[in-house]
Each structure stands twice: as structure tokens, then as C-alpha cells.
mmCIF file of C-alpha atoms and ligand atoms in Angstrom:
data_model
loop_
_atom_site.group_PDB
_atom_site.id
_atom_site.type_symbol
_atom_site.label_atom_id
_atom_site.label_comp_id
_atom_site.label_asym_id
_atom_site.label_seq_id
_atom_site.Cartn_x
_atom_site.Cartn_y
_atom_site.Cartn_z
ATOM 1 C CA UNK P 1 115.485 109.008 249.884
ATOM 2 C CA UNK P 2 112.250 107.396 249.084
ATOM 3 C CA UNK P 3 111.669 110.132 246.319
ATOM 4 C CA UNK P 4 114.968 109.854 244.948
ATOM 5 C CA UNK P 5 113.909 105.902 244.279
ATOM 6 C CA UNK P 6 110.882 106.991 243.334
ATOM 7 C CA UNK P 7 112.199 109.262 240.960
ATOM 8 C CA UNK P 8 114.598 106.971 239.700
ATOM 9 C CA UNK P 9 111.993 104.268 238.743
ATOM 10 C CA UNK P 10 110.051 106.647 236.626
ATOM 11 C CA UNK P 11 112.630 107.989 235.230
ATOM 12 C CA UNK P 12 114.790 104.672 233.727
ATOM 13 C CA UNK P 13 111.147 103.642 232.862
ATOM 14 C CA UNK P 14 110.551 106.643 230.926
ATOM 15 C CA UNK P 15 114.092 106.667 229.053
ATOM 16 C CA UNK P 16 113.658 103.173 228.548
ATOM 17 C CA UNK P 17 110.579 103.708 226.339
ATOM 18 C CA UNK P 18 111.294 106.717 224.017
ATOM 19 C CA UNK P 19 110.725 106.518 220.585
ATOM 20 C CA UNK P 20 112.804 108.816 218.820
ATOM 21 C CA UNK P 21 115.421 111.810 219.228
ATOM 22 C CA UNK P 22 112.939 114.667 219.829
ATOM 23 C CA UNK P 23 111.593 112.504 222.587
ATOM 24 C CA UNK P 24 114.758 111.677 224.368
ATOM 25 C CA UNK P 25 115.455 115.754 224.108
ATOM 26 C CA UNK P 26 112.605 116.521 225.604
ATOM 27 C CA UNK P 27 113.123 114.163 228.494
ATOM 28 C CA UNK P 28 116.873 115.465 228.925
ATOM 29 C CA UNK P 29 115.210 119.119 229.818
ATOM 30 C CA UNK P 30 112.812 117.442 231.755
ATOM 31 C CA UNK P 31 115.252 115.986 233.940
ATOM 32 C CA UNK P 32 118.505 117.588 233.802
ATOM 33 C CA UNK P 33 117.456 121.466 232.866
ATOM 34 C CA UNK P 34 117.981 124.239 234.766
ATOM 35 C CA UNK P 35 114.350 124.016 235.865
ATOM 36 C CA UNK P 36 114.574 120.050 235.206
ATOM 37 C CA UNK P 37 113.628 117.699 237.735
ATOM 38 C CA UNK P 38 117.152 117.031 239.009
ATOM 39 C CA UNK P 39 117.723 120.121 239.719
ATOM 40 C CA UNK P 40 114.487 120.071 242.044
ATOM 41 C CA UNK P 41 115.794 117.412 244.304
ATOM 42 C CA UNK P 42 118.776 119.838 244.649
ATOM 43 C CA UNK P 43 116.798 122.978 245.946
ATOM 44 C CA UNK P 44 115.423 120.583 248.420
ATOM 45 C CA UNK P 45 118.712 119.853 249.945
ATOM 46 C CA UNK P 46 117.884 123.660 251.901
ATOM 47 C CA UNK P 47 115.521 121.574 253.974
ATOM 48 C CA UNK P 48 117.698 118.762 255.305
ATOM 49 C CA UNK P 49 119.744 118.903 257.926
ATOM 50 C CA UNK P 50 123.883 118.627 257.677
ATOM 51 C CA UNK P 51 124.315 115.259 258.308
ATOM 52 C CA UNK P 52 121.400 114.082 255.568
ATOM 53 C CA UNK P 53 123.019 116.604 253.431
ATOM 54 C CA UNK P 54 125.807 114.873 252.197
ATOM 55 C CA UNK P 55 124.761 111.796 251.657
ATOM 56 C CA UNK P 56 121.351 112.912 249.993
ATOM 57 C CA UNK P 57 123.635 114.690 247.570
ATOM 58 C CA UNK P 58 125.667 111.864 246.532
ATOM 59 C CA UNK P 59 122.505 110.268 245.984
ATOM 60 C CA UNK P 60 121.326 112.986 244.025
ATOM 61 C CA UNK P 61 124.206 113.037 242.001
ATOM 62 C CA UNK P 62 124.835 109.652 241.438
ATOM 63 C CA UNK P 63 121.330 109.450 239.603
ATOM 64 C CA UNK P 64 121.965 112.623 237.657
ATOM 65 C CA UNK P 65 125.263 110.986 236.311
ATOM 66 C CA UNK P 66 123.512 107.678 235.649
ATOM 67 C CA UNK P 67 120.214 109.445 233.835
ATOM 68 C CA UNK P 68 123.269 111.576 232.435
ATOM 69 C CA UNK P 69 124.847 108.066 230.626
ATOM 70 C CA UNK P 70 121.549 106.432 229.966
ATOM 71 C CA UNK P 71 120.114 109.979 227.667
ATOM 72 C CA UNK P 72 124.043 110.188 225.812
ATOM 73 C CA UNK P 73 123.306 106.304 224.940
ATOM 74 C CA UNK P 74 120.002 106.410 223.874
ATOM 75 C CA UNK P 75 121.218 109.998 221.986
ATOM 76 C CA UNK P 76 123.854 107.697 220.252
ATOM 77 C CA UNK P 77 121.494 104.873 219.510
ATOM 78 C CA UNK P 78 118.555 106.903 217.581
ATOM 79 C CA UNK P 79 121.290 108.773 215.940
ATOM 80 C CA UNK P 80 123.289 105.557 214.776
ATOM 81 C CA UNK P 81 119.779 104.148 213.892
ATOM 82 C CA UNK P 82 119.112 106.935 211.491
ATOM 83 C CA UNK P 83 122.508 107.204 209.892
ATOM 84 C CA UNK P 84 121.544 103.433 208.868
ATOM 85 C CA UNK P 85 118.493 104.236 207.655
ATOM 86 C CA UNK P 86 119.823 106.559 205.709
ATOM 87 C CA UNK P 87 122.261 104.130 204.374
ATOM 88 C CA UNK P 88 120.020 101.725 203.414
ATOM 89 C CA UNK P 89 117.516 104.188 201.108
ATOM 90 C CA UNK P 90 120.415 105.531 199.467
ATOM 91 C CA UNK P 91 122.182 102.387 198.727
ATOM 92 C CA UNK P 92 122.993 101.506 195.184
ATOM 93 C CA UNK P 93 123.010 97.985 193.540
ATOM 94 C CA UNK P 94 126.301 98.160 191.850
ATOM 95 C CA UNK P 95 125.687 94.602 190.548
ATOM 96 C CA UNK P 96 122.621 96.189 188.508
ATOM 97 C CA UNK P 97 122.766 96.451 184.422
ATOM 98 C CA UNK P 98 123.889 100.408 183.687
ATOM 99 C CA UNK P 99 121.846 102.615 181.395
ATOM 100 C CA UNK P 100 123.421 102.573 177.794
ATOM 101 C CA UNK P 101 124.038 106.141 176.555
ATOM 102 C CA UNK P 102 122.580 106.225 172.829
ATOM 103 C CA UNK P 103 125.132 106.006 170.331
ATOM 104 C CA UNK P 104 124.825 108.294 167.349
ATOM 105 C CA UNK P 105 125.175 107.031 163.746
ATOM 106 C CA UNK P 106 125.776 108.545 160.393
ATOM 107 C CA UNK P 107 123.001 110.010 158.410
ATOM 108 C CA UNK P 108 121.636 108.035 155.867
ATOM 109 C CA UNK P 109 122.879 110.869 153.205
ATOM 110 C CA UNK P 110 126.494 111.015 154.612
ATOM 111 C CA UNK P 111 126.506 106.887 154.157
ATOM 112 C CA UNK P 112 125.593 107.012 150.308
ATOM 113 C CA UNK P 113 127.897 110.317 149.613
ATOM 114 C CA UNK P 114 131.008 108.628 151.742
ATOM 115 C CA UNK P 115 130.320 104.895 149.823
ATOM 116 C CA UNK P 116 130.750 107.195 146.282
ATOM 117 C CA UNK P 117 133.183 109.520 146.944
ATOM 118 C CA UNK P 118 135.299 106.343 148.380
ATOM 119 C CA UNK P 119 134.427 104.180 145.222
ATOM 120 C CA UNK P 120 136.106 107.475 143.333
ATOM 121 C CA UNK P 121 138.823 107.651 145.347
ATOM 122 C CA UNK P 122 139.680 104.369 144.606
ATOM 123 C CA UNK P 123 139.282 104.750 141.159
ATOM 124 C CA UNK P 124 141.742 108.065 141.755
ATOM 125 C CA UNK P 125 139.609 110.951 141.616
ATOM 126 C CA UNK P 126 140.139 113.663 144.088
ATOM 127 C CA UNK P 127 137.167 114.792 146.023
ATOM 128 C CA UNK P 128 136.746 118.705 145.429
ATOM 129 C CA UNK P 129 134.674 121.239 147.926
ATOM 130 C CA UNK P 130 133.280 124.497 146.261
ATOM 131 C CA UNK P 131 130.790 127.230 147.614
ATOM 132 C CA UNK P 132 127.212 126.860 148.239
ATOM 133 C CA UNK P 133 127.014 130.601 147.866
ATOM 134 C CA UNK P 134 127.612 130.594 144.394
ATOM 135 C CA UNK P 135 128.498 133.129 141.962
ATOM 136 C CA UNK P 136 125.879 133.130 138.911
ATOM 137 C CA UNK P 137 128.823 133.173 136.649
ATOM 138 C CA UNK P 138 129.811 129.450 137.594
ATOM 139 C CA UNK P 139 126.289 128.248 138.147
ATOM 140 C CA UNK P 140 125.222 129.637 134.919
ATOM 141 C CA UNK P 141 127.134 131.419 132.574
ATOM 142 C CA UNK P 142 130.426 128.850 132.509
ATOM 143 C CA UNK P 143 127.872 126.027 132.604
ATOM 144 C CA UNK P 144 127.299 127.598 129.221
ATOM 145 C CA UNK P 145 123.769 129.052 129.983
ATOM 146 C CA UNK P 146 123.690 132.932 129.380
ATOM 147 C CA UNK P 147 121.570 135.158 131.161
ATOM 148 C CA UNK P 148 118.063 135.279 129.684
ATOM 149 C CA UNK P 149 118.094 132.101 128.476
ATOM 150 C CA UNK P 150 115.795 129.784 128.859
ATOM 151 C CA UNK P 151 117.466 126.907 130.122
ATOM 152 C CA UNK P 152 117.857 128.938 133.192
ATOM 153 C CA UNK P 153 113.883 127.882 133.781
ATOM 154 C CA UNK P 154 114.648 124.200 134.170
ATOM 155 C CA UNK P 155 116.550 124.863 138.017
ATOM 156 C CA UNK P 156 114.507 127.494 139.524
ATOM 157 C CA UNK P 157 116.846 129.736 141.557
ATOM 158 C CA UNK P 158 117.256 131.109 144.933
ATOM 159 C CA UNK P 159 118.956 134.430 144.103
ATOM 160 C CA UNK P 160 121.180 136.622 147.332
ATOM 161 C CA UNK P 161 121.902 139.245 144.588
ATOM 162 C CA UNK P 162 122.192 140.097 141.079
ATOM 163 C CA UNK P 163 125.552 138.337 141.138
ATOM 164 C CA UNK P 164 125.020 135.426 144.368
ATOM 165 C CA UNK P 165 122.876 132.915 144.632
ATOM 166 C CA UNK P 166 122.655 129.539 146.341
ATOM 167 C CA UNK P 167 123.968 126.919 143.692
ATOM 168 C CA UNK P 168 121.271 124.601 142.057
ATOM 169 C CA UNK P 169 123.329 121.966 141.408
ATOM 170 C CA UNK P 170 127.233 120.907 141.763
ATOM 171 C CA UNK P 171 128.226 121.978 138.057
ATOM 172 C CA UNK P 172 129.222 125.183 139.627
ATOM 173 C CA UNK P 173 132.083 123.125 141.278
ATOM 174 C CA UNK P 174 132.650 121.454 138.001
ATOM 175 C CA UNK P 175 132.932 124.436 136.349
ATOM 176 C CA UNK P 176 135.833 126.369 139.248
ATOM 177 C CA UNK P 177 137.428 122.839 138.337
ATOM 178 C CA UNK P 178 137.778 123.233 135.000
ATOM 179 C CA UNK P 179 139.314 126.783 135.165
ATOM 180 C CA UNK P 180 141.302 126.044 137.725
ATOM 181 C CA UNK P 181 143.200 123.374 136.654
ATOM 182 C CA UNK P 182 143.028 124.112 132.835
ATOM 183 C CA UNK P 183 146.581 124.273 132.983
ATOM 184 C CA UNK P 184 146.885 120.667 134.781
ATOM 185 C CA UNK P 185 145.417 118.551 133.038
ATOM 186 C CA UNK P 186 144.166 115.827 132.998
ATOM 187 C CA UNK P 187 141.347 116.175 135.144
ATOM 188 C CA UNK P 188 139.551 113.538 137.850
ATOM 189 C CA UNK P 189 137.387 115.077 140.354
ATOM 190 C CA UNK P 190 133.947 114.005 142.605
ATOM 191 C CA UNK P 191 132.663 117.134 144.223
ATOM 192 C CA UNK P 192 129.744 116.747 146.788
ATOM 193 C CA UNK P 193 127.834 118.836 148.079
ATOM 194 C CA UNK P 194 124.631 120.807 149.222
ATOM 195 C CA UNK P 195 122.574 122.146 146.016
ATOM 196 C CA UNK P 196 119.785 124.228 146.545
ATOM 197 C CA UNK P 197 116.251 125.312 144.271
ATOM 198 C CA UNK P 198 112.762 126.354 144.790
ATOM 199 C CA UNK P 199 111.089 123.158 144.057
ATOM 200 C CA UNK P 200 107.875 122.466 145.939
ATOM 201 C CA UNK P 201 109.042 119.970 148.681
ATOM 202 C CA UNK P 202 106.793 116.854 147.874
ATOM 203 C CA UNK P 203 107.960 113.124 147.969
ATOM 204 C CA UNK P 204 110.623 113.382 145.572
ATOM 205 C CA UNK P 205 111.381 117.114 145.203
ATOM 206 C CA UNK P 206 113.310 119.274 148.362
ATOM 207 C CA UNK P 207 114.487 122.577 147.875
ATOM 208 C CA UNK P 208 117.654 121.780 149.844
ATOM 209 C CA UNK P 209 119.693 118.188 148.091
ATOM 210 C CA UNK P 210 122.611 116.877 147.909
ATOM 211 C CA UNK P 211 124.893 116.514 144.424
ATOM 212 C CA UNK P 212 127.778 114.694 143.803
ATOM 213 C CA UNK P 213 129.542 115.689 140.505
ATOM 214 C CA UNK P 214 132.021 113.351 138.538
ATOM 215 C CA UNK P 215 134.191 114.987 136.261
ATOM 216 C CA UNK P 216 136.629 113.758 133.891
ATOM 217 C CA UNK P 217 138.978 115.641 131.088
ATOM 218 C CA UNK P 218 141.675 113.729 129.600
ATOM 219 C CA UNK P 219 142.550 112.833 125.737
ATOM 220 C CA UNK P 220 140.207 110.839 123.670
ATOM 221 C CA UNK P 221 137.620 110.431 126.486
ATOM 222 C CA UNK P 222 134.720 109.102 124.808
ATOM 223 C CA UNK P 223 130.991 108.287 125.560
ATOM 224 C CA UNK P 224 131.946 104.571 126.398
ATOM 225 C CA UNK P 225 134.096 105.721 129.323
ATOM 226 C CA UNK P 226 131.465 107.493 130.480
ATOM 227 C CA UNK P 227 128.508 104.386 130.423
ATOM 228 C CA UNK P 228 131.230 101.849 131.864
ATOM 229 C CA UNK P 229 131.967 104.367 134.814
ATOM 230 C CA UNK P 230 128.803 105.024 135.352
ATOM 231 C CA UNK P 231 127.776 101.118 135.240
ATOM 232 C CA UNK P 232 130.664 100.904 138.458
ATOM 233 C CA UNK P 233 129.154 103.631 139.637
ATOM 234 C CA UNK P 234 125.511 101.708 140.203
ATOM 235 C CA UNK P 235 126.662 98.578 140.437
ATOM 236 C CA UNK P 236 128.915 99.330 143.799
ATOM 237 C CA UNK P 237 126.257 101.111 145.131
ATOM 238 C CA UNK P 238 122.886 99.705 144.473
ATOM 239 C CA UNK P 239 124.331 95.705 143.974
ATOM 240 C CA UNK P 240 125.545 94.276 140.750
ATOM 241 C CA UNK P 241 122.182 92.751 139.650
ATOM 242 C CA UNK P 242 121.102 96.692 139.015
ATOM 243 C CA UNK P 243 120.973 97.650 135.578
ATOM 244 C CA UNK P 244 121.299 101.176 134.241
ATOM 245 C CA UNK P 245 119.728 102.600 130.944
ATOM 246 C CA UNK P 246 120.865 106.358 129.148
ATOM 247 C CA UNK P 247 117.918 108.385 127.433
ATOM 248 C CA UNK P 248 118.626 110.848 125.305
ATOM 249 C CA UNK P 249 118.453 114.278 127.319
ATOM 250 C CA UNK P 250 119.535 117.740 127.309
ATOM 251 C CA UNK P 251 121.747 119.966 129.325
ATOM 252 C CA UNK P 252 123.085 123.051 128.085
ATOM 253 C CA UNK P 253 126.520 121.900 129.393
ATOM 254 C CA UNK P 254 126.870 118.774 127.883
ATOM 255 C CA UNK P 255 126.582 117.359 124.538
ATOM 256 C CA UNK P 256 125.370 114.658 123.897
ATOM 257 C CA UNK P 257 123.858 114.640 127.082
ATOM 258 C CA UNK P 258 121.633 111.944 128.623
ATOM 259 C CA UNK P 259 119.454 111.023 131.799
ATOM 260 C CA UNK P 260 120.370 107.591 133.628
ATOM 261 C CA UNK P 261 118.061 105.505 135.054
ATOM 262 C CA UNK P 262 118.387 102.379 137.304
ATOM 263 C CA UNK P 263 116.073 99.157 137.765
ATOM 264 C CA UNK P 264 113.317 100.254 139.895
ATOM 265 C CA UNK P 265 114.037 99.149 143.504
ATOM 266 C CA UNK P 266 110.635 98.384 144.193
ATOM 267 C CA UNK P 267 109.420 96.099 141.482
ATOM 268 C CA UNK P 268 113.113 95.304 140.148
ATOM 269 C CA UNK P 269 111.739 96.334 136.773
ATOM 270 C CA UNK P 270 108.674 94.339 135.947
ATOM 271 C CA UNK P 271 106.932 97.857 136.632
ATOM 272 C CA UNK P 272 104.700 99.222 139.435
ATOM 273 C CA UNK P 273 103.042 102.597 140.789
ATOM 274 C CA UNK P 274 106.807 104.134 142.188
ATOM 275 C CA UNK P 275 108.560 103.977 138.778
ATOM 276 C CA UNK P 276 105.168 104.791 136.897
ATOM 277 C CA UNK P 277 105.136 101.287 135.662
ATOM 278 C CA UNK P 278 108.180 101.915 133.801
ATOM 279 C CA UNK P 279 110.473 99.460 135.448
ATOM 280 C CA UNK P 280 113.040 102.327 135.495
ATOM 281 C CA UNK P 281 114.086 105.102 137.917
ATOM 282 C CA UNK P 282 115.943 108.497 137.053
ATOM 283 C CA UNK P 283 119.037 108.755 139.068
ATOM 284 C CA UNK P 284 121.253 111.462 137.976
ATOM 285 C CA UNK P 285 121.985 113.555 134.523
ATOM 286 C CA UNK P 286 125.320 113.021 132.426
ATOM 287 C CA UNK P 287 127.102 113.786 129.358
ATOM 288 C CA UNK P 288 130.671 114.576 127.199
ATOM 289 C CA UNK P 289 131.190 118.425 128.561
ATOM 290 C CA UNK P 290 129.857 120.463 125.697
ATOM 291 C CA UNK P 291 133.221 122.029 124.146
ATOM 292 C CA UNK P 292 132.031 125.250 124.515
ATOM 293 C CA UNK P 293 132.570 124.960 128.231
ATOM 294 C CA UNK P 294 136.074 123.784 128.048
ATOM 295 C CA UNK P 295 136.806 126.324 125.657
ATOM 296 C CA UNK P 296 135.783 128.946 128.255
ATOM 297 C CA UNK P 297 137.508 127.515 131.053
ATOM 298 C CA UNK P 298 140.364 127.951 129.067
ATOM 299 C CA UNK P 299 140.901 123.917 127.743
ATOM 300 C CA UNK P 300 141.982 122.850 124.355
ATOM 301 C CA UNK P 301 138.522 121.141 123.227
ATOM 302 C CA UNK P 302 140.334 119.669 119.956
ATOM 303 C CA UNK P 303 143.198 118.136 121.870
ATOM 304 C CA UNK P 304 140.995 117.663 125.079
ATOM 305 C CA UNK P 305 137.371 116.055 125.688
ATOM 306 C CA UNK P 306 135.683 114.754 128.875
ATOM 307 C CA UNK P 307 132.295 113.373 130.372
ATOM 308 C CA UNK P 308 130.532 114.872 133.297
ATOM 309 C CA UNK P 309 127.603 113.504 135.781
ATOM 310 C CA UNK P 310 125.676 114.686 138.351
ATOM 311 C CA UNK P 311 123.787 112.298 140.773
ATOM 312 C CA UNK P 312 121.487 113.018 143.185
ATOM 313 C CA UNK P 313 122.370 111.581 146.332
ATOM 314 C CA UNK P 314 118.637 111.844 147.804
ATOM 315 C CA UNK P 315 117.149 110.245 145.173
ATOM 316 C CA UNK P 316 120.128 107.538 145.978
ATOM 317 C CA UNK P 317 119.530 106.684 149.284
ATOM 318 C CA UNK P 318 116.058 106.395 148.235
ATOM 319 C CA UNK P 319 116.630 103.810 146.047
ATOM 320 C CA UNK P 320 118.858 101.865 147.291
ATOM 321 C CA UNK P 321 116.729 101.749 151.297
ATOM 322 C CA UNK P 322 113.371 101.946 149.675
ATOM 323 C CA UNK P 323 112.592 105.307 151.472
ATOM 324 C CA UNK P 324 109.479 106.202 150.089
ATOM 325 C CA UNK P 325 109.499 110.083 151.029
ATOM 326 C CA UNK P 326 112.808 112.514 150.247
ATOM 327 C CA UNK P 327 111.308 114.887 153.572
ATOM 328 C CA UNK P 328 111.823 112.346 155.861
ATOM 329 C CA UNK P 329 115.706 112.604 155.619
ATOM 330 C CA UNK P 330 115.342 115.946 156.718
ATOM 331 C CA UNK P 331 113.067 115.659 159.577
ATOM 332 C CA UNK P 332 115.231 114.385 161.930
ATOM 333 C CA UNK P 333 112.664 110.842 162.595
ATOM 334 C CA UNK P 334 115.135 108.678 165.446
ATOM 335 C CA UNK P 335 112.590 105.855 163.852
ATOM 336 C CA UNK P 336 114.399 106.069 160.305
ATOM 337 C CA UNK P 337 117.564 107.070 161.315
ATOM 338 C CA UNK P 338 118.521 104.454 163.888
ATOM 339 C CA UNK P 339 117.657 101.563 161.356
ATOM 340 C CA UNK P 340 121.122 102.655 159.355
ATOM 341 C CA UNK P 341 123.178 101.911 162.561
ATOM 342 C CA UNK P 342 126.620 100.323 161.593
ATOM 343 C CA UNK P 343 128.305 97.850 164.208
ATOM 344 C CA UNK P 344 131.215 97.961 162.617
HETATM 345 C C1 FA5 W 1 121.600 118.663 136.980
HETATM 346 O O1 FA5 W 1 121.548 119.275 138.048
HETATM 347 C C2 FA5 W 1 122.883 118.622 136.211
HETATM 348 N N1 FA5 W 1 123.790 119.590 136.714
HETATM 349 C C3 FA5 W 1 123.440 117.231 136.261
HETATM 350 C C4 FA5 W 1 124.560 117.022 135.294
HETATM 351 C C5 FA5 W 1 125.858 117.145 135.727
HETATM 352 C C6 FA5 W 1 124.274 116.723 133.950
HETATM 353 C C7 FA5 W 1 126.895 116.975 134.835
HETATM 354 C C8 FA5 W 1 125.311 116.546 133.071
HETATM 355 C C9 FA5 W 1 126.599 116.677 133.491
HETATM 356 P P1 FA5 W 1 119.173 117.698 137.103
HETATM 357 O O2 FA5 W 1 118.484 119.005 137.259
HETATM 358 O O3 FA5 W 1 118.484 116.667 136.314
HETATM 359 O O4 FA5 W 1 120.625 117.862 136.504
HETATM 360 O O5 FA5 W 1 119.497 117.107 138.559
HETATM 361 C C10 FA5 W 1 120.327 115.986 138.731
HETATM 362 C C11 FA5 W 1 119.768 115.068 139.802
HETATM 363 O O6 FA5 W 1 119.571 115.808 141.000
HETATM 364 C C12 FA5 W 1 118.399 114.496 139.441
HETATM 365 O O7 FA5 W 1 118.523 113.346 138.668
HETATM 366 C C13 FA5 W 1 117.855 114.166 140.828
HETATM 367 O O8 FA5 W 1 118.399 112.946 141.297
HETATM 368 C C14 FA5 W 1 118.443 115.288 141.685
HETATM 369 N N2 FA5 W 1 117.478 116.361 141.923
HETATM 370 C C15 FA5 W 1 117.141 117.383 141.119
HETATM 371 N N3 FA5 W 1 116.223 118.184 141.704
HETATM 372 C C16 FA5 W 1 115.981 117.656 142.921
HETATM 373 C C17 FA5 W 1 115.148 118.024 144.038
HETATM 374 N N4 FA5 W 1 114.402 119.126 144.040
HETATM 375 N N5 FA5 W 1 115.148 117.238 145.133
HETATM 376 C C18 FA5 W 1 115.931 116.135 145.169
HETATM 377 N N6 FA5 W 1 116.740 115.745 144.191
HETATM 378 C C19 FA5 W 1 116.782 116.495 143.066
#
């Protein structure tokens, strides 16, 4: 009986002071395994006689059952203890700030070709897609400039075949325009789009640009239309303090045909290094189509005339942001790009 006590006191003392889970299983074999220390006191039962016997047992037993309870609550307590614990390093502050996503915004390119297209809209042009894989006959030969001849030098081609090529400049759509709707006249279309020529890329050259091509056939269409449109044209886009000026120039598809410039954004014409102290910047080529081409597309060039532009929308966005180098709309810089962020 004395061992039983004995027994007891070490053991309570022992469950009393584990530490963790492993411990308290190791102490459950200890004392209540097969080989376990309870079981111990049982084999020595053999040696009692029959009247110790049974109450020995009930001894025995009654401490198995209450080691038994205390090893299930101290099971129950380290396992409640680290379900907490786990609770606690995975809890989440909902009452924290969340993590924006970034928003996207539209390309500085796809601003300035939207803002014209829409000022042409309103003015009732339709917009007009065409092909960037162009055929040479409506890049060239409808833009009045024959094979072999030497105004094919001033855009510097990037030829697929004798036929293909990738279309230097947005006259090609002009020119499926004209034929197409030769019969439906008269004729108001902007046509944007991708243009393509083997320029050296520097800071105001890229071999891949974007056009946008006004076109406009109707009866008695005369130079003036074409300097007031093109006066909305800068004035909507670049602010109505902007001024525009028309040099002489030549195109083989227009005649008279001139080059427009703008005041220069940087030094709003009193003249610095950007507009090579000029005061002025070219911004796109224009003229009265050349009746040659209208004649070819199949258009009454007594009864019909018409002006024609094409701006380039780089050289746009340049000046009306100040962007000092055409590559960097291509390369993709976050840094430029998120300063055209509309929160509209
Ligand atoms: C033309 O491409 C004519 N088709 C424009 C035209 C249309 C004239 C209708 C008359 C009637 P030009 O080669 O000058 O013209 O190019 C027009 C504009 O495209 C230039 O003023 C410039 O703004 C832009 N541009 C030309 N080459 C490049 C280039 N490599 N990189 C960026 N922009 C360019």
C-alpha cells in the first residue's frame, strides 16, 4: 500500500510538471504501457495473499483511472494551447489598409490619336482602318510615285516582297479611300495607324510610328479649308495660344503641298536648342491631293478637289508633354507612363 502512495506522489508530481505533448506521451507509456509502471503493481498482485488481493487491486486501479484522467487533461490542455498558438500567428488584422492593385492607363500615343480622331469625329469624319501590310501599289504607285522614281528615296522601305511591304506612312489608307468610295462622294475620313521605315531610331526618328491621315474630297475644296482645319486641328490639341505656320514643301501626292509647323513647346517660339532656334516645330505634311491621284482612283478632278494631311502622332505627344526622346514611348518606362494617368 505504501508503494502504491508512493507511487502516486511521484507520479501526480511528475504529470503535474510536463512541459509539452511529447513529454506527457512519454509519461503515459511510462505509466500505463504494457510494460508501464501500472502494470508492475499488477504482476505483484501474484505475491499477496486473497484477502489483500482485492482491495490492493481497487487501489491499483483506482490510481490507474485517476493517472488515466489527469494524462487525457493535460493531453487536451497542450493540444488546446497549441491550436491557440496557432491562432494567434496566423491571425489577420482585417482593420489594416489593403494593398492597391495597380491600375493600368492608356498609352501616351493612344491619348493623342483618341483626342484627334474624336476632334474629327465631331467635325464628321469617319475614322478608317487599312493594312499595315501594304501593297506597293497603294503605298506608292496610287500615291502617284512610280516605281524607280526617286521620290521613293525620301521613306526608306521595309519591303516583304516585290509586291508587300510594311506601309511608310498612312497615304496608303488614303489612297484604298479614294478608290473605294470614288463613287460616294464626298469624302471625310481620319485613318490612324501604325507606319513603318528604316530610319535610324535616334531622338526623333523610330522605324515603327504612328500616322493619322485626314482626308477630304468634296466640290470647290480649296487651300483655305485646309489651313483653317488644320488651325482646329492644333489648337484642340496643343491649346489655343499655339500657332501654326505652312512652308512650301513637296510630296509627290499633293500639289501644292506644304510642311506645318507649330510654336516650339519648349521656348514657345522665342527660339532655343530643340527647335534649332527656329521658334518652330515640324508636325505633320499636307496639301490639295495632286489631281493625278484622284484621277486614278477613279474621281472627277475638274468637278472634284480635296486637301490631305498626315500628322505624326509621335512627334505629337512629344510636343504637346515635352518628351524629349521618341524611344522612350516604346520602351515600356512605368516612370513615363504612369505620369499620363487619368482620374476621370
Ligand atoms: C508623309 O508621310 C506624308 N504621307 C504626309 C502627307 C499626307 C503629306 C497627306 C501630304 C498629304 P512625312 O514623311 O513628312 O510625310 O511624314 C509625316 C510626319 O510623320 C512627319 O511630319 C513626322 O511627324 C512623322 N514622321 C516621319 N518619319 C518619322 C519617324 N521615323 N519617326 C517618327 N515620326 C516620323
Amino acid at each position: 500500500m505504501k508503494k502504491i502512495e508512493a507511487l502516486k506522489t511521484v507520479m501526480l508530481t511528475e504529470i503535474t510538471k510536463v512541459n509539452s505533448l511529447a513529454e506527457i506521451e512519454t509519461l503515459k507509456i511510462k505509466y500505463l504501457g504494457k510494460k508501464g509502471e501500472i502494470q508492475g503493481l499488477m504482476q505483484e498482485m501474484r505475491h499477496l495473499s486473497n484477502e489483500e488481493r482485492p482491495q490492493f487491486g481497487a487501489l491499483v486501479n483506482a490510481l490507474k483511472n485517476e493517472v488515466e484522467t489527469l494524462i487525457t487533461q493535460k493531453v487536451d490542455e497542450f493540444i488546446q494551447a497549441e491550436v491557440l498558438n496557432q491562432i494567434n500567428a496566423e491571425h489577420i488584422d482585417i482593420t489594416l489598409p489593403g494593398q492597391n492593385l495597380e491600375v493600368g492607363n492608356q498609352h501616351p500615343l493612344t491619348i493623342v490619336e483618341n483626342e484627334i480622331c474624336e476632334l474629327f469625329e465631331s467635325m464628321g469624319y469617319a475614322v478608317v482602318d487599312g493594312p499595315e501590310v501594304e501593297l506597293d501599289l497603294y503605298n506608292f504607285e496610287r500615291a502617284n510615285i512610280p516605281e524607280n522614281h526617286p521620290a521613293r528615296e525620301m521613306q526608306d522601305t521595309f519591303f516583304i516582297d516585290v509586291e508587300r511591304l510594311l506601309r511608310t506612312h498612312t497615304t496608303a489608307i488614303q489612297t484604298r479611300v479614294l478608290e473605294a468610295e470614288a463613287e460616294n462622294l464626298p469624302i471625310k475620313v481620319i485613318c490612324p495607324g501604325k507606319t513603318y521605315r528604316r530610319d535610324e531610331d535616334d531622338a526623333t526618328h523610330s522605324h515603327q510610328f504612328i500616322q493619322i491621315e485626314g482626308l477630304l474630297i468634296d466640290e470647290n475644296i480649296k487651300m483655305t479649308d485646309l489651313k483653317g482645319t488644320l488651325e482646329v486641328l492644333v489648337k484642340n490639341v496643343f491649346g489655343s495660344d499655339q500657332e501654326i505656320r505652312l512652308r512650301p514643301s513637296y510630296f509627290q501626292f499633293t500639289e501644292p503641298s506644304v510642311e506645318v509647323d507649330v510654336t516650339c513647346f519648349n521656348c514657345k517660339g522665342s527660339g532655343c536648342s530643340v527647335c534649332k532656334q527656329t521658334g518652330w516645330i515640324e508636325l505633320l505634311g499636307a496639301g490639295m491631293v495632286h489631281p493625278h491621284v484622284l484621277e486614278m482612283a477613279g474621281i472627277d478632278s475638274k468637278k472634284y478637289s480635296g486637301f490631305a494631311f498626315g500628322i505624326g502622332v509621335d512627334r505629337a505627344v512629344m510636343l504637346k508633354y515635352g518628351v524629349n526622346d521618341i524611344r522612350s514611348l516604346y520602351t515600356n518606362d512605368t516612370r513615363l507612363l504612369s505620369q499620363f494617368k487619368r482620374f476621370d
